Coordinates of C-alpha atoms in Angstrom, one line a residue:
M1017 CA -29.9 31.3 2.7
T1018 CA -31.8 29.7 5.5
L1019 CA -31.5 29.8 9.5
A1020 CA -31.8 25.6 8.8
G1021 CA -29.2 25.7 6.5
W1022 CA -26.3 28.1 8.9
A1023 CA -27.4 25.9 11.7
L1024 CA -26.2 23.0 10.2
I1025 CA -23.5 24.1 9.2
A1026 CA -22.6 26.1 12.8
L1027 CA -23.2 22.3 14.1
F1028 CA -20.7 20.7 11.9
V1029 CA -18.0 22.9 12.7
A1030 CA -19.4 22.4 17.0
V1031 CA -19.3 18.8 16.2
M1032 CA -15.6 18.6 14.6
V1033 CA -14.1 20.9 17.7
G1034 CA -15.5 18.7 19.9
L1035 CA -13.9 16.2 18.1
A1036 CA -10.5 17.2 18.2
K1037 CA -9.4 16.4 21.6
P1038 CA -10.6 12.6 22.3
V1039 CA -9.8 11.0 18.7
G1040 CA -6.5 13.3 18.8
L1041 CA -5.7 11.3 22.1
W1042 CA -6.7 8.1 21.4
L1043 CA -4.1 8.3 18.0
F1044 CA -1.6 10.0 20.6
A1045 CA -1.8 6.4 22.5
L1046 CA -0.7 4.9 18.8
Y1047 CA 1.9 7.8 17.8
E1048 CA 3.7 6.7 21.2
G1049 CA 2.9 2.8 20.8
R1050 CA 1.3 2.9 24.6
R1051 CA -1.2 0.2 25.2
T1052 CA -5.2 0.8 24.8
P1053 CA -8.0 -0.9 26.0
L1054 CA -8.5 -2.9 23.0
H1055 CA -4.7 -4.5 23.0
A1056 CA -6.7 -6.8 25.3
V1057 CA -8.2 -8.0 22.2
L1058 CA -6.1 -6.6 19.5
G1059 CA -2.9 -7.4 21.0
P1060 CA -1.8 -10.8 20.0
V1061 CA -3.2 -9.9 16.5
E1062 CA -0.3 -7.3 16.0
R1063 CA 2.1 -9.5 17.6
G1064 CA 1.4 -12.2 15.5
F1065 CA 1.2 -10.1 12.3
Y1066 CA 5.1 -8.8 13.7
K1067 CA 5.9 -12.5 14.2
L1068 CA 5.2 -13.9 10.7
S1069 CA 6.6 -11.4 8.7
G1070 CA 9.9 -11.5 10.4
I1071 CA 9.1 -7.2 11.4
D1072 CA 10.8 -5.8 15.3
P1073 CA 8.0 -3.3 16.1
D1074 CA 10.8 -1.4 18.0
A1075 CA 13.6 -1.4 15.4
E1076 CA 13.8 2.6 14.3
Q1077 CA 13.9 3.3 11.2
S1078 CA 16.3 6.6 9.5
W1079 CA 13.9 8.8 7.2
R1080 CA 15.6 7.2 3.9
R1081 CA 14.3 3.9 5.0
Y1082 CA 11.2 4.3 6.2
A1083 CA 10.4 6.0 2.7
V1084 CA 11.5 2.6 0.8
H1085 CA 9.7 0.5 2.9
M1086 CA 6.2 2.8 2.3
L1087 CA 7.0 2.7 -1.3
V1088 CA 7.9 -1.0 -2.1
F1089 CA 4.6 -1.8 -0.2
Q1090 CA 3.0 0.6 -2.3
L1091 CA 3.9 -1.0 -5.2
V1092 CA 3.5 -4.3 -4.5
T1093 CA 0.0 -3.6 -3.5
A1094 CA -0.7 -1.8 -6.5
L1095 CA 0.9 -5.0 -8.2
L1096 CA -1.7 -7.1 -6.6
T1097 CA -4.8 -5.2 -7.1
Y1098 CA -4.1 -4.9 -10.8
V1099 CA -3.7 -8.9 -11.0
I1100 CA -7.2 -8.8 -9.1
L1101 CA -9.0 -6.4 -11.8
R1102 CA -7.5 -7.7 -14.8
A1103 CA -8.4 -11.6 -14.0
Q1104 CA -11.9 -10.5 -12.3
G1105 CA -13.6 -12.8 -15.1
W1106 CA -12.2 -15.9 -13.6
L1107 CA -12.5 -15.1 -10.0
P1108 CA -15.3 -15.9 -7.5
L1109 CA -18.5 -13.8 -6.3
N1110 CA -18.9 -12.1 -9.3
Q1111 CA -22.2 -13.4 -10.2
R1112 CA -22.8 -10.6 -12.7
G1113 CA -20.3 -12.5 -15.0
L1114 CA -18.4 -9.5 -15.4
P1115 CA -15.2 -9.6 -17.6
G1116 CA -11.7 -8.6 -16.3
V1117 CA -10.8 -4.6 -16.8
G1118 CA -9.2 -3.3 -19.4
A1119 CA -5.3 -2.5 -19.0
D1120 CA -5.1 1.5 -18.8
G1121 CA -8.7 1.0 -17.0
A1122 CA -7.2 -1.5 -14.1
M1123 CA -3.6 0.2 -13.8
N1124 CA -5.7 4.2 -13.3
T1125 CA -7.9 2.1 -10.6
A1126 CA -4.6 0.4 -9.0
I1127 CA -2.7 3.5 -8.8
S1128 CA -6.0 5.5 -7.7
F1129 CA -6.9 3.2 -4.4
V1130 CA -3.1 2.6 -3.8
T1131 CA -2.8 6.3 -3.5
N1132 CA -5.9 7.3 -1.3
T1133 CA -7.4 8.9 -4.9
N1134 CA -10.5 6.7 -5.5
W1135 CA -10.5 8.5 -8.5
Q1136 CA -13.3 6.2 -10.8
W1137 CA -13.6 6.2 -14.0
Y1138 CA -16.2 3.8 -14.0
T1139 CA -19.6 2.7 -13.2
G1140 CA -19.1 0.8 -9.7
E1141 CA -22.0 -1.5 -9.8
S1142 CA -21.8 -2.7 -13.8
T1143 CA -17.8 -3.0 -13.6
L1144 CA -16.4 -4.4 -10.8
S1145 CA -17.6 -7.8 -9.0
N1146 CA -18.2 -8.1 -5.3
L1147 CA -14.8 -10.0 -4.9
A1148 CA -13.1 -6.8 -6.9
Q1149 CA -15.1 -3.9 -4.5
M1150 CA -13.9 -5.8 -1.5
L1151 CA -10.7 -7.3 -2.3
A1152 CA -9.0 -4.9 -4.3
L1153 CA -10.6 -1.6 -3.3
T1154 CA -11.5 -2.3 0.0
I1155 CA -8.6 -3.1 1.3
H1156 CA -6.8 -0.3 -0.5
N1157 CA -8.9 2.2 1.4
F1158 CA -7.5 0.9 4.6
L1159 CA -3.9 0.1 3.8
S1160 CA -4.3 3.7 2.4
A1161 CA -5.3 5.8 4.8
A1162 CA -3.2 4.2 7.4
T1163 CA -0.2 4.7 5.3
G1164 CA -1.5 8.6 5.6
I1165 CA -1.5 8.6 9.2
A1166 CA 2.1 7.0 9.7
I1167 CA 3.5 9.4 7.8
A1168 CA 2.0 12.2 10.0
F1169 CA 3.9 10.4 12.6
A1170 CA 6.6 10.2 11.0
L1171 CA 6.8 13.6 10.8
F1172 CA 5.8 14.3 14.2
R1173 CA 8.4 12.7 15.6
G1174 CA 10.8 15.0 13.7
F1175 CA 9.2 17.8 15.3
A1176 CA 9.3 16.1 19.2
R1177 CA 12.9 14.1 18.9
R1178 CA 15.8 15.9 20.0
E1179 CA 19.1 14.7 18.1
A1180 CA 17.7 11.2 17.1
K1181 CA 18.5 9.3 13.8
G1182 CA 15.1 7.8 13.4
V1183 CA 11.3 8.3 12.8
G1184 CA 9.7 5.4 13.7
N1185 CA 9.0 2.2 12.3
F1186 CA 6.6 2.3 9.0
W1187 CA 5.5 -1.0 9.5
A1188 CA 4.5 -0.8 13.4
D1189 CA 2.8 2.6 12.6
M1190 CA 0.7 1.1 9.5
T1191 CA -0.4 -2.1 11.9
R1192 CA -1.4 -0.1 14.6
V1193 CA -3.5 2.4 12.9
T1194 CA -5.2 0.0 10.9
L1195 CA -5.8 -2.6 14.3
Y1196 CA -6.6 -0.5 17.0
V1197 CA -8.2 2.6 14.7
L1198 CA -9.6 2.0 11.1
V1199 CA -11.3 -2.0 11.9
P1200 CA -12.8 -1.1 15.2
A1201 CA -14.2 2.1 14.1
C1202 CA -14.9 0.7 11.3
I1203 CA -16.9 -2.5 12.6
V1204 CA -19.1 -0.2 14.5
Y1205 CA -20.2 2.8 11.8
A1206 CA -21.2 -0.6 9.3
L1207 CA -23.3 -1.6 11.6
Y1208 CA -24.8 1.1 11.8
L1209 CA -24.9 1.7 8.3
V1210 CA -26.4 -1.7 8.2
F1211 CA -29.3 -0.2 10.6
S1212 CA -29.5 3.1 8.9
G1213 CA -30.5 0.8 5.8
V1214 CA -27.2 0.3 3.6
P1215 CA -27.3 -3.2 2.2
Q1216 CA -24.5 -5.6 2.9
T1217 CA -24.7 -9.1 1.2
F1218 CA -23.4 -11.2 -1.4
A1219 CA -26.3 -10.7 -3.5
A1220 CA -25.4 -9.4 -7.1
S1221 CA -29.2 -8.1 -7.6
I1222 CA -32.6 -7.5 -6.3
D1223 CA -35.9 -7.1 -8.8
A1224 CA -38.6 -4.5 -7.8
T1225 CA -41.3 -3.2 -9.4
T1226 CA -41.6 0.4 -9.5
L1227 CA -44.8 2.2 -8.6
E1228 CA -45.3 2.3 -12.6
G1229 CA -45.6 -1.4 -12.3
A1230 CA -42.3 -1.4 -14.7
K1231 CA -39.7 -4.2 -13.7
Q1232 CA -36.2 -2.7 -12.2
T1233 CA -33.1 -4.7 -11.0
I1234 CA -31.2 -3.1 -8.3
A1235 CA -27.8 -3.7 -8.0
L1236 CA -26.6 -4.8 -4.5
G1237 CA -23.4 -6.2 -2.4
P1238 CA -20.8 -5.7 0.4
V1239 CA -22.1 -1.8 0.5
A1240 CA -21.9 -1.2 4.4
S1241 CA -18.5 -2.1 4.9
Q1242 CA -17.2 0.0 2.1
E1243 CA -19.1 2.5 2.9
A1244 CA -17.3 3.1 6.5
I1245 CA -13.8 3.3 5.3
K1246 CA -14.6 5.1 2.4
M1247 CA -15.4 7.9 4.6
L1248 CA -13.6 7.4 7.5
G1249 CA -10.4 7.4 5.7
T1250 CA -11.6 9.9 3.1
N1251 CA -11.4 7.8 0.2
G1252 CA -14.7 8.7 -1.9
G1253 CA -14.9 5.6 -3.9
G1254 CA -18.4 4.7 -4.1
F1255 CA -20.1 1.4 -4.3
F1256 CA -22.2 2.3 -7.3
N1257 CA -21.9 5.2 -9.5
A1258 CA -23.8 7.9 -8.2
N1259 CA -21.9 7.4 -4.8
S1260 CA -23.4 9.3 -1.7
A1261 CA -26.3 10.4 -3.5
H1262 CA -27.0 6.6 -4.1
P1263 CA -29.9 5.7 -1.2
F1264 CA -28.3 2.4 -0.7
E1265 CA -25.3 4.3 0.1
N1266 CA -26.4 7.5 2.0
P1267 CA -30.4 7.1 2.7
G1268 CA -31.5 10.2 4.7
A1269 CA -30.3 12.9 6.3
L1270 CA -28.7 11.7 9.5
T1271 CA -26.4 9.8 7.5
N1272 CA -25.2 12.8 5.6
F1273 CA -23.9 14.1 8.6
V1274 CA -22.6 11.2 9.8
Q1275 CA -21.0 10.3 6.8
M1276 CA -19.5 14.2 6.5
V1277 CA -18.4 14.0 10.3
S1278 CA -16.7 10.8 9.7
I1279 CA -14.8 12.4 6.9
F1280 CA -13.0 15.5 9.0
A1281 CA -13.1 13.1 12.2
L1282 CA -9.2 11.7 12.2
G1283 CA -8.2 14.8 10.3
V1284 CA -9.4 17.1 13.0
G1285 CA -7.8 14.7 15.7
L1286 CA -4.6 14.7 14.4
T1287 CA -4.0 18.4 15.2
Y1288 CA -4.5 17.5 19.0
T1289 CA -2.1 14.8 18.4
F1290 CA 0.5 17.3 17.0
G1291 CA 0.2 19.5 20.1
K1292 CA 0.5 16.6 22.2
A1293 CA 3.3 15.2 20.6
V1294 CA 5.4 19.0 20.6
K1295 CA 4.3 19.4 24.4
D1296 CA 2.2 22.0 23.3
T1297 CA -1.7 21.6 22.9
R1298 CA -2.1 25.0 21.9
Q1299 CA -0.2 24.8 18.1
G1300 CA -2.7 21.7 17.7
W1301 CA -5.2 24.4 18.6
A1302 CA -4.3 27.2 16.6
I1303 CA -3.6 24.7 13.6
L1304 CA -7.1 23.9 13.9
T1305 CA -8.4 27.3 13.9
A1306 CA -7.0 28.0 10.8
M1307 CA -8.3 25.4 9.0
M1308 CA -11.4 26.4 10.1
I1309 CA -11.3 29.6 9.3
L1310 CA -10.6 28.4 6.0
F1311 CA -13.2 26.0 5.9
V1312 CA -16.2 27.9 7.2
A1313 CA -15.3 30.9 5.0
G1314 CA -15.4 28.2 1.4
T1315 CA -18.5 26.9 2.9
A1316 CA -20.3 29.6 3.0
V1317 CA -19.7 31.1 -0.6
A1318 CA -20.2 27.5 -1.9
Y1319 CA -23.8 27.8 0.1
W1320 CA -24.5 30.8 -1.3
Q1321 CA -23.8 30.6 -4.8
E1322 CA -25.9 27.6 -4.9
V1323 CA -28.8 29.2 -3.3
A1324 CA -28.9 32.2 -5.6
G1325 CA -28.7 29.9 -8.6
N1326 CA -28.2 30.7 -12.4
P1327 CA -29.3 34.3 -13.0
A1328 CA -30.2 33.4 -16.8
L1329 CA -32.7 31.2 -15.2
H1330 CA -34.2 34.0 -13.0
H1331 CA -34.8 35.7 -16.7
L1332 CA -37.2 33.2 -17.5
G1333 CA -39.1 33.0 -14.2
L1334 CA -37.1 30.3 -12.3
A1335 CA -35.8 32.0 -9.8
G1336 CA -35.2 30.0 -7.2
A1337 CA -31.8 28.1 -5.1
N1338 CA -29.7 25.2 -7.8
M1339 CA -31.3 22.2 -7.5
E1340 CA -30.0 20.6 -10.6
G1341 CA -27.7 17.5 -9.9
K1342 CA -28.8 17.8 -6.1
E1343 CA -31.0 14.7 -4.1
V1344 CA -34.3 16.8 -2.4
R1345 CA -33.2 14.5 0.3
F1346 CA -30.0 16.6 1.3
G1347 CA -31.3 20.0 -0.4
T1348 CA -29.1 23.4 -0.9
A1349 CA -27.3 23.6 2.5
G1350 CA -26.9 19.7 3.1
S1351 CA -25.0 19.2 -0.4
A1352 CA -23.4 22.6 -0.1
L1353 CA -21.6 21.4 2.9
F1354 CA -20.9 18.2 1.6
A1355 CA -18.9 19.5 -1.5
A1356 CA -16.9 21.4 0.7
V1357 CA -16.2 18.7 3.3
T1358 CA -15.4 15.8 0.4
T1359 CA -12.8 18.3 -1.1
A1360 CA -11.5 20.2 1.7
A1361 CA -10.5 16.5 3.4
S1362 CA -9.4 14.4 0.0
C1363 CA -12.1 12.4 0.2
G1364 CA -13.8 13.1 -3.1
A1365 CA -17.2 11.2 -1.7
V1366 CA -20.3 13.3 -3.1
N1367 CA -23.5 13.6 -2.5
A1368 CA -24.6 16.1 -5.0
M1369 CA -22.5 16.4 -9.2
H1370 CA -20.3 19.2 -9.0
D1371 CA -20.8 19.6 -12.4
S1372 CA -23.9 20.9 -12.3
M1373 CA -23.3 23.6 -9.2
T1374 CA -22.5 27.2 -10.5
A1375 CA -20.0 28.8 -11.4
L1376 CA -18.7 30.1 -7.9
G1377 CA -20.3 27.6 -5.9
G1378 CA -18.0 24.7 -8.2
L1379 CA -14.8 26.6 -8.1
I1380 CA -14.4 26.1 -3.9
P1381 CA -14.7 22.8 -4.1
L1382 CA -12.0 23.1 -7.0
F1383 CA -9.8 25.8 -5.1
N1384 CA -10.2 23.7 -2.0
M1385 CA -8.6 20.6 -3.9
Q1386 CA -5.9 23.3 -5.0
L1387 CA -4.6 24.6 -2.0
G1388 CA -3.4 21.0 -1.5
E1389 CA -6.6 19.7 0.5
V1390 CA -4.9 21.0 3.6
V1391 CA -8.1 22.1 4.9
V1392 CA -8.4 19.2 7.3
G1393 CA -7.3 17.2 4.2
G1394 CA -7.3 14.2 4.1
V1395 CA -5.9 11.3 7.1
G1396 CA -2.9 12.2 7.9
A1397 CA -2.3 13.9 4.3
G1398 CA -3.7 16.9 5.4
I1399 CA -1.9 17.5 8.6
Y1400 CA 1.5 17.0 7.6
G1401 CA 0.7 19.2 3.9
F1402 CA -0.7 21.8 6.0
L1403 CA 3.0 21.7 8.4
L1404 CA 4.9 22.3 5.0
F1405 CA 2.8 25.7 4.7
A1406 CA 3.7 26.5 8.7
I1407 CA 7.6 26.0 7.7
L1408 CA 6.6 28.6 5.1
A1409 CA 5.1 30.7 7.0
V1410 CA 7.6 30.7 9.9
F1411 CA 10.2 31.2 7.5
V1412 CA 8.7 34.2 6.5
A1413 CA 7.7 35.2 10.1
G1414 CA 11.4 34.8 10.5
L1415 CA 12.5 37.3 8.4
M1416 CA 10.2 39.7 9.6
V1417 CA 11.9 39.3 13.3
G1418 CA 15.7 38.6 12.0
R1419 CA 16.6 35.8 13.9
T1420 CA 16.8 31.9 12.6
P1421 CA 13.0 30.7 12.5
E1422 CA 12.2 28.9 14.7
Y1423 CA 9.2 26.2 15.2
V1424 CA 7.8 24.2 17.9
G1425 CA 11.6 24.4 19.0
K1426 CA 13.4 23.3 15.6
K1427 CA 15.0 25.9 14.3
I1428 CA 13.7 26.1 10.2
E1429 CA 17.1 25.8 7.8
A1430 CA 17.5 26.4 4.4
R1431 CA 16.9 22.4 4.1
E1432 CA 13.4 21.9 5.4
V1433 CA 12.7 25.8 3.5
K1434 CA 13.6 23.6 0.2
F1435 CA 12.2 20.3 0.9
A1436 CA 9.2 22.1 2.0
V1437 CA 8.5 24.6 -1.3
L1438 CA 9.7 21.1 -3.2
A1439 CA 6.8 19.5 -1.6
I1440 CA 4.1 22.2 -2.6
A1441 CA 5.2 22.7 -5.9
V1442 CA 4.6 19.5 -6.8
L1443 CA 0.5 20.2 -7.1
P1444 CA 0.7 23.5 -9.1
L1445 CA 3.5 21.3 -11.9
S1446 CA 1.5 18.6 -11.8
I1447 CA -2.5 20.0 -12.6
L1448 CA -1.5 23.2 -14.6
G1449 CA 1.1 21.1 -16.9
F1450 CA -1.4 17.9 -17.2
T1451 CA -4.5 20.4 -17.8
A1452 CA -2.6 22.8 -20.3
L1453 CA -1.6 19.0 -22.0
A1454 CA -5.2 17.6 -22.4
S1455 CA -6.3 21.4 -23.1
V1456 CA -5.0 21.3 -26.7
L1457 CA -4.2 17.5 -27.6
P1458 CA -7.5 15.8 -29.5
D1459 CA -7.5 13.1 -27.5
G1460 CA -8.0 15.4 -24.4
L1461 CA -10.8 18.3 -26.0
A1462 CA -12.5 14.7 -26.8
G1463 CA -13.2 14.0 -23.1
T1464 CA -15.4 17.4 -22.6
L1465 CA -18.9 17.5 -22.4
N1466 CA -19.0 21.4 -22.5
K1467 CA -17.5 24.0 -24.7
G1468 CA -16.1 27.4 -23.5
P1469 CA -15.0 28.0 -19.7
H1470 CA -17.2 24.6 -18.4
G1471 CA -15.4 23.0 -20.6
F1472 CA -11.6 23.8 -19.3
S1473 CA -13.3 23.7 -15.7
E1474 CA -13.7 20.0 -16.5
I1475 CA -10.5 19.0 -17.6
L1476 CA -9.0 21.7 -14.7
Y1477 CA -11.0 19.9 -12.1
A1478 CA -10.1 16.3 -13.3
F1479 CA -6.1 16.8 -12.7
S1480 CA -6.6 18.7 -9.6
S1481 CA -8.6 16.1 -7.8
A1482 CA -6.3 13.2 -9.7
T1483 CA -3.0 15.5 -8.3
A1484 CA -4.8 16.3 -4.7
N1485 CA -5.8 12.8 -4.0
N1486 CA -9.3 13.7 -3.9
G1487 CA -11.1 11.7 -6.3
S1488 CA -14.4 13.5 -7.5
A1489 CA -15.2 14.7 -10.7
F1490 CA -16.8 17.3 -12.9
A1491 CA -18.4 14.8 -14.4
G1492 CA -19.5 15.9 -17.8
L1493 CA -15.4 15.1 -18.5
S1494 CA -15.0 11.1 -20.2
A1495 CA -12.2 10.5 -18.7
G1496 CA -12.7 7.0 -19.1
T1497 CA -10.4 6.2 -22.1
P1498 CA -6.5 5.4 -22.5
F1499 CA -4.9 8.4 -22.5
Y1500 CA -7.1 10.1 -19.5
N1501 CA -6.4 6.6 -17.8
G1502 CA -2.6 7.2 -18.4
L1503 CA -2.3 11.1 -17.8
L1504 CA -4.5 11.2 -14.1
A1505 CA -2.7 7.8 -13.4
V1506 CA 0.8 9.3 -13.4
A1507 CA -0.7 12.8 -11.9
M1508 CA -2.5 10.6 -8.8
W1509 CA 1.0 9.0 -8.0
V1510 CA 2.9 12.5 -8.6
G1511 CA 0.4 13.9 -6.2
R1512 CA 0.8 11.2 -3.7
F1513 CA 4.6 10.4 -3.9
F1514 CA 6.2 13.5 -5.3
V1515 CA 5.1 15.0 -1.7
I1516 CA 5.6 12.4 0.9
V1517 CA 9.1 11.8 -0.1
P1518 CA 10.5 15.3 0.7
V1519 CA 8.1 15.0 4.1
L1520 CA 10.2 12.4 5.6
A1521 CA 13.1 14.0 4.4
I1522 CA 11.7 16.9 6.7
A1523 CA 11.4 14.6 9.6
G1524 CA 14.9 13.6 9.1
S1525 CA 16.3 17.1 9.1
L1526 CA 14.0 18.2 12.2
A1527 CA 14.7 14.7 14.3
A1528 CA 18.6 14.9 14.3
K1529 CA 18.2 18.8 15.5
R1530 CA 18.8 20.0 18.8
H1531 CA 15.6 21.5 20.7
T1532 CA 15.6 25.5 20.8
P1533 CA 13.7 27.2 23.7
A1534 CA 11.7 30.2 22.2
G1535 CA 13.3 33.3 23.4
A1536 CA 12.4 37.0 23.0
G1537 CA 12.4 37.8 19.3
S1538 CA 11.1 34.2 18.3
F1539 CA 7.8 34.6 16.9
P1540 CA 4.8 33.3 18.7
T1541 CA 3.0 30.7 17.1
T1542 CA -0.3 30.1 18.8
G1543 CA -2.0 33.2 18.7
G1544 CA -4.2 35.0 16.3
L1545 CA -1.5 36.6 14.3
W1546 CA 0.2 33.3 13.8
I1547 CA -3.1 31.8 12.8
S1548 CA -3.7 35.0 10.5
L1549 CA -0.3 34.7 8.9
L1550 CA -0.6 31.2 8.5
V1551 CA -4.1 31.4 6.2
G1552 CA -2.6 34.2 4.5
I1553 CA 0.1 32.2 3.4
I1554 CA -1.9 29.3 2.1
L1555 CA -4.6 31.8 0.1
I1556 CA -1.5 33.9 -1.4
L1557 CA 0.5 30.6 -2.5
G1558 CA -2.8 29.2 -3.8
G1559 CA -4.4 32.4 -5.5
L1560 CA -1.0 33.4 -7.5
T1561 CA -0.2 30.1 -8.6
F1562 CA -4.0 29.5 -9.5
L1563 CA -5.9 32.7 -10.3
P1564 CA -4.9 32.4 -14.1
S1565 CA -6.5 29.3 -14.2
L1566 CA -9.4 29.8 -12.5
A1567 CA -10.3 32.6 -14.5
L1568 CA -10.0 30.9 -17.5
G1569 CA -12.5 28.3 -15.9
P1570 CA -15.0 29.4 -13.4
I1571 CA -14.6 32.6 -13.4
A1572 CA -15.2 32.8 -16.8
D1573 CA -17.8 31.1 -17.0
H1574 CA -20.0 33.2 -14.1
V1575 CA -19.3 36.0 -15.8
A1576 CA -20.7 34.4 -18.9
M1577 CA -23.4 33.4 -17.2
V1578 CA -24.6 36.5 -15.2
H1579 CA -24.5 37.7 -18.6
G1580 CA -26.7 34.8 -20.4
Q1581 CA -24.2 33.8 -23.1
L1582 CA -24.5 30.0 -23.7
F1583 CA -21.4 27.7 -25.3

């Protein structure tokens, strides 16, 4: 490990803490429905959308109505994407003459992008046309990200409102986030990427001559526009198969740092937005502190392991950092940090191949996802997932002090705890259940590249990634089969919407309650004790649930590696 590597990690954390307040204040203005400087330009667009669609943005929706409108919208857009992918061969902007995508692949991709997972079983540059990349995928990158933030806003209102029946308006929340945050930020971001060397063109490819004199055809397309929302919206789906390891997606060290910052930016901002919503910004800072503790700890382990390398190679006189599957442009520190960032958030973009990481180095991205990606997490999804753990933590604290649990002025009772447990239980049920099936069925075992514990890790990683709506992979798994396309699609849908609906139910239940001022017996939820309890609850639940599967996968893989056992 080097001083420069630790300095990179420290600088990243400092930038994130610095961005929390300004980003949070901008999101808080939209949460409250207040005007921003962009309303002068985009206000007419917003009002025009409401008028054309017959939507009253001021009409409050109950949590059930909010959920129904959200689910119907997701279904309709998923079907639209499926049709576009199937009909790709007959549609324009298909200069390479690519055929339509098969039924199981189109279904998997449609669900992948509507759930903000962006899992890709295909090679982007040789499977999808420019039109499909823009119309079927990039649009979802905006809409799925906006949906996540809208759900977070609804939950914030549940904590902030008193004896209310509504949790907001889904259409207004989603429209405002898209118009006043995602679109303008991505326009600026895309222009920066173009300036940095990322292509933005309708051209299909260009012929180049290599240093050896050979001819090479290099794919092109509208990359910068997709790259911007891919990162800012924690989507992660790459225009190219190599994702952010490709120089046309991530040209250098500066763009690599900017991409990591953009992955976390909205997530850390939402912690401050929550504090503003409940009129106590200390609550937001406490959540962000707990997130950063978990993030730094995970990053340190990944960096340490990747620098240590493989002991089996040391015996051969090849001691040194593990650079297999990594871009020399970014090195070990930049790759380990990126892996921790992209899996702590539900982004899934990669600048190195996670399958090539050391056993314990690869355990960190895997465990980040199995925790529900609440360490900053996806835009919106991270904060509402974290608040589920906060509800459980305050319930445990209430039992310790012998009082009804309270959090930010709301009593946490049986209904909220049941819904929180239901939402949290979705991840282990889906991850472990589907992993067990794939680990014993012939179609599942046929997809692994490696034998032994690493092969099991490939399967476990795939279903952890799908259920957590991350989208990254241990790329040794051949997942583009009807078996995996179907099963992973179910995992993605369950991991997204079987969590969102209980979250909205909690929002509706809390909004209807009175405000309860903190008393002498209330458990404080802003200090070091509360932060420690939050971190402990998250680690204990994750550890107890997933430790057996991790022992069979990356931990067994590490023990075998140390003892020189090969498979």
